Amino acid sequence: MELIKLHPPFTHFAIAMPVALLVLDLYYRFTKRQADSLHFVFSLLASLSVLSATLSGMVAYEPIENNLYQIAIFTTHKYMGFLLAVYFMLLLGVRLGFPKASPMRNLFTFMLIVGVLLLFLQGNLGGSIVYDHMVKPWIEKW
């Protein structure tokens, strides 16, 4: 299997896991439950999935690098991927830093909401790169 084929599934997990974590976090807040080991596992998986998507993106673009730099939004997508990897590692650090009931939990939830919104933007950019600039022109040739 070519490494370039790993990026799409990794990116889908990088969106799904943080969204699942956000749903879990909000559910815990509304039911007034404290963050527990399940919350921690989801935090860890969400952060690792974003990191995996970034790393797979670094590998995936090498074979088609020259083509990608001709797409105006690619540079934004690339650097936003790096930013999101660091951001979610910081988010995991915040999660590790708060005990079960703490004011840091508010920071965690706020950062998670911002992170998920940024992931949606990143997914939109990536989808545009693939479909608008690669698939659509190829289909139009036929």
mmCIF file of C-alpha atoms in Angstrom:
data_model
loop_
_atom_site.group_PDB
_atom_site.id
_atom_site.type_symbol
_atom_site.label_atom_id
_atom_site.label_comp_id
_atom_site.label_asym_id
_atom_site.label_seq_id
_atom_site.Cartn_x
_atom_site.Cartn_y
_atom_site.Cartn_z
ATOM 1 C CA MET A 1 0.000 0.000 0.000
ATOM 2 C CA GLU A 2 1.319 3.420 -0.907
ATOM 3 C CA LEU A 3 1.679 5.751 2.047
ATOM 4 C CA ILE A 4 -0.357 8.415 0.257
ATOM 5 C CA LYS A 5 -3.442 6.210 0.722
ATOM 6 C CA LEU A 6 -3.180 6.473 4.521
ATOM 7 C CA HIS A 7 -3.927 10.186 4.696
ATOM 8 C CA PRO A 8 -7.679 10.076 3.860
ATOM 9 C CA PRO A 9 -8.681 7.578 6.583
ATOM 10 C CA PHE A 10 -6.425 9.293 9.125
ATOM 11 C CA THR A 11 -8.037 12.651 8.377
ATOM 12 C CA HIS A 12 -11.516 11.237 8.869
ATOM 13 C CA PHE A 13 -10.535 9.893 12.283
ATOM 14 C CA ALA A 14 -8.912 13.247 13.074
ATOM 15 C CA ILE A 15 -12.322 14.855 12.698
ATOM 16 C CA ALA A 16 -14.492 12.075 14.125
ATOM 17 C CA MET A 17 -12.549 11.507 17.348
ATOM 18 C CA PRO A 18 -12.475 15.157 18.492
ATOM 19 C CA VAL A 19 -16.179 15.506 17.625
ATOM 20 C CA ALA A 20 -16.916 12.363 19.664
ATOM 21 C CA LEU A 21 -14.841 13.802 22.513
ATOM 22 C CA LEU A 22 -16.787 17.069 22.316
ATOM 23 C CA VAL A 23 -20.105 15.190 22.459
ATOM 24 C CA LEU A 24 -18.841 13.177 25.441
ATOM 25 C CA ASP A 25 -17.491 16.281 27.184
ATOM 26 C CA LEU A 26 -20.757 18.196 26.723
ATOM 27 C CA TYR A 27 -22.773 15.183 27.871
ATOM 28 C CA TYR A 28 -20.657 14.983 31.025
ATOM 29 C CA ARG A 29 -21.185 18.690 31.628
ATOM 30 C CA PHE A 30 -24.957 18.542 31.185
ATOM 31 C CA THR A 31 -25.267 15.489 33.419
ATOM 32 C CA LYS A 32 -22.809 17.055 35.907
ATOM 33 C CA ARG A 33 -20.470 14.066 35.691
ATOM 34 C CA GLN A 34 -16.791 14.486 36.373
ATOM 35 C CA ALA A 35 -14.258 13.693 33.695
ATOM 36 C CA ASP A 36 -13.255 10.068 34.114
ATOM 37 C CA SER A 37 -10.990 7.508 32.465
ATOM 38 C CA LEU A 38 -13.286 7.247 29.419
ATOM 39 C CA HIS A 39 -12.989 11.006 28.971
ATOM 40 C CA PHE A 40 -9.214 10.684 29.205
ATOM 41 C CA VAL A 41 -9.103 7.847 26.654
ATOM 42 C CA PHE A 42 -11.173 9.900 24.202
ATOM 43 C CA SER A 43 -8.889 12.903 24.825
ATOM 44 C CA LEU A 44 -5.846 10.773 24.096
ATOM 45 C CA LEU A 45 -7.368 9.216 20.969
ATOM 46 C CA ALA A 46 -8.544 12.591 19.658
ATOM 47 C CA SER A 47 -5.102 14.140 20.085
ATOM 48 C CA LEU A 48 -3.295 11.163 18.580
ATOM 49 C CA SER A 49 -5.681 11.057 15.622
ATOM 50 C CA VAL A 50 -4.972 14.714 14.800
ATOM 51 C CA LEU A 51 -1.236 14.088 15.124
ATOM 52 C CA SER A 52 -1.541 11.005 12.873
ATOM 53 C CA ALA A 53 -3.397 12.982 10.222
ATOM 54 C CA THR A 54 -0.679 15.629 10.233
ATOM 55 C CA LEU A 55 2.115 13.072 9.999
ATOM 56 C CA SER A 56 0.349 11.170 7.216
ATOM 57 C CA GLY A 57 -0.153 14.456 5.380
ATOM 58 C CA MET A 58 3.571 15.139 5.557
ATOM 59 C CA VAL A 59 4.212 11.780 3.897
ATOM 60 C CA ALA A 60 1.260 11.867 1.496
ATOM 61 C CA TYR A 61 2.061 15.098 -0.272
ATOM 62 C CA GLU A 62 5.673 14.270 -1.206
ATOM 63 C CA PRO A 63 4.879 12.312 -4.416
ATOM 64 C CA ILE A 64 2.640 15.118 -5.717
ATOM 65 C CA GLU A 65 4.367 18.074 -4.045
ATOM 66 C CA ASN A 66 4.895 20.120 -7.218
ATOM 67 C CA ASN A 67 1.216 19.848 -8.156
ATOM 68 C CA LEU A 68 0.032 20.798 -4.677
ATOM 69 C CA TYR A 69 2.038 24.021 -4.458
ATOM 70 C CA GLN A 70 0.204 25.239 -7.563
ATOM 71 C CA ILE A 71 -3.026 25.182 -5.519
ATOM 72 C CA ALA A 72 -3.345 28.462 -3.612
ATOM 73 C CA ILE A 73 -4.939 27.011 -0.469
ATOM 74 C CA PHE A 74 -2.439 24.166 -0.078
ATOM 75 C CA THR A 75 0.058 26.207 1.947
ATOM 76 C CA THR A 76 -2.718 27.269 4.336
ATOM 77 C CA HIS A 77 -3.837 23.642 4.638
ATOM 78 C CA LYS A 78 -0.284 22.472 5.287
ATOM 79 C CA TYR A 79 0.505 24.985 8.033
ATOM 80 C CA MET A 80 -2.918 24.658 9.599
ATOM 81 C CA GLY A 81 -2.242 20.917 9.897
ATOM 82 C CA PHE A 82 0.931 21.646 11.860
ATOM 83 C CA LEU A 83 -0.926 24.161 14.022
ATOM 84 C CA LEU A 84 -3.710 21.679 14.775
ATOM 85 C CA ALA A 85 -1.246 18.949 15.752
ATOM 86 C CA VAL A 86 0.417 21.288 18.258
ATOM 87 C CA TYR A 87 -2.959 22.636 19.402
ATOM 88 C CA PHE A 88 -4.335 19.181 20.177
ATOM 89 C CA MET A 89 -1.148 18.200 22.006
ATOM 90 C CA LEU A 90 -1.636 21.337 24.140
ATOM 91 C CA LEU A 91 -5.277 20.351 24.625
ATOM 92 C CA LEU A 92 -4.146 16.948 25.869
ATOM 93 C CA GLY A 93 -1.757 18.736 28.223
ATOM 94 C CA VAL A 94 -4.646 20.791 29.599
ATOM 95 C CA ARG A 95 -6.653 17.584 30.032
ATOM 96 C CA LEU A 96 -3.778 15.960 31.915
ATOM 97 C CA GLY A 97 -3.424 19.084 34.026
ATOM 98 C CA PHE A 98 -6.857 19.219 35.566
ATOM 99 C CA PRO A 99 -8.179 17.029 38.339
ATOM 100 C CA LYS A 100 -11.705 15.663 38.048
ATOM 101 C CA ALA A 101 -13.338 18.963 39.049
ATOM 102 C CA SER A 102 -11.381 22.070 38.157
ATOM 103 C CA PRO A 103 -11.696 25.487 36.499
ATOM 104 C CA MET A 104 -9.244 24.134 33.892
ATOM 105 C CA ARG A 105 -12.110 22.005 32.611
ATOM 106 C CA ASN A 106 -13.758 25.169 31.273
ATOM 107 C CA LEU A 107 -10.561 25.969 29.391
ATOM 108 C CA PHE A 108 -10.480 22.412 28.040
ATOM 109 C CA THR A 109 -14.064 22.592 26.749
ATOM 110 C CA PHE A 110 -13.499 26.010 25.178
ATOM 111 C CA MET A 111 -10.279 24.840 23.507
ATOM 112 C CA LEU A 112 -12.013 21.683 22.302
ATOM 113 C CA ILE A 113 -14.856 23.656 20.693
ATOM 114 C CA VAL A 114 -12.344 25.938 18.948
ATOM 115 C CA GLY A 115 -10.282 22.911 17.904
ATOM 116 C CA VAL A 116 -13.272 21.116 16.393
ATOM 117 C CA LEU A 117 -14.276 24.247 14.467
ATOM 118 C CA LEU A 118 -10.712 24.561 13.149
ATOM 119 C CA LEU A 119 -10.792 20.881 12.158
ATOM 120 C CA PHE A 120 -13.979 21.502 10.169
ATOM 121 C CA LEU A 121 -12.235 24.373 8.374
ATOM 122 C CA GLN A 122 -9.169 22.191 7.766
ATOM 123 C CA GLY A 123 -11.373 19.406 6.405
ATOM 124 C CA ASN A 124 -13.058 21.875 4.084
ATOM 125 C CA LEU A 125 -9.670 23.034 2.782
ATOM 126 C CA GLY A 126 -8.482 19.456 2.276
ATOM 127 C CA GLY A 127 -11.703 18.467 0.550
ATOM 128 C CA SER A 128 -11.410 21.457 -1.745
ATOM 129 C CA ILE A 129 -7.835 20.518 -2.640
ATOM 130 C CA VAL A 130 -8.858 16.975 -3.536
ATOM 131 C CA TYR A 131 -12.209 17.522 -5.225
ATOM 132 C CA ASP A 132 -12.052 21.012 -6.720
ATOM 133 C CA HIS A 133 -8.431 20.889 -7.868
ATOM 134 C CA MET A 134 -7.756 17.212 -8.562
ATOM 135 C CA VAL A 135 -10.883 15.104 -9.057
ATOM 136 C CA LYS A 136 -13.125 17.677 -10.753
ATOM 137 C CA PRO A 137 -10.592 18.666 -13.462
ATOM 138 C CA TRP A 138 -9.887 14.980 -14.102
ATOM 139 C CA ILE A 139 -13.615 14.217 -14.477
ATOM 140 C CA GLU A 140 -14.129 17.230 -16.740
ATOM 141 C CA LYS A 141 -11.506 15.852 -19.146
ATOM 142 C CA TRP A 142 -13.714 12.834 -19.723
#
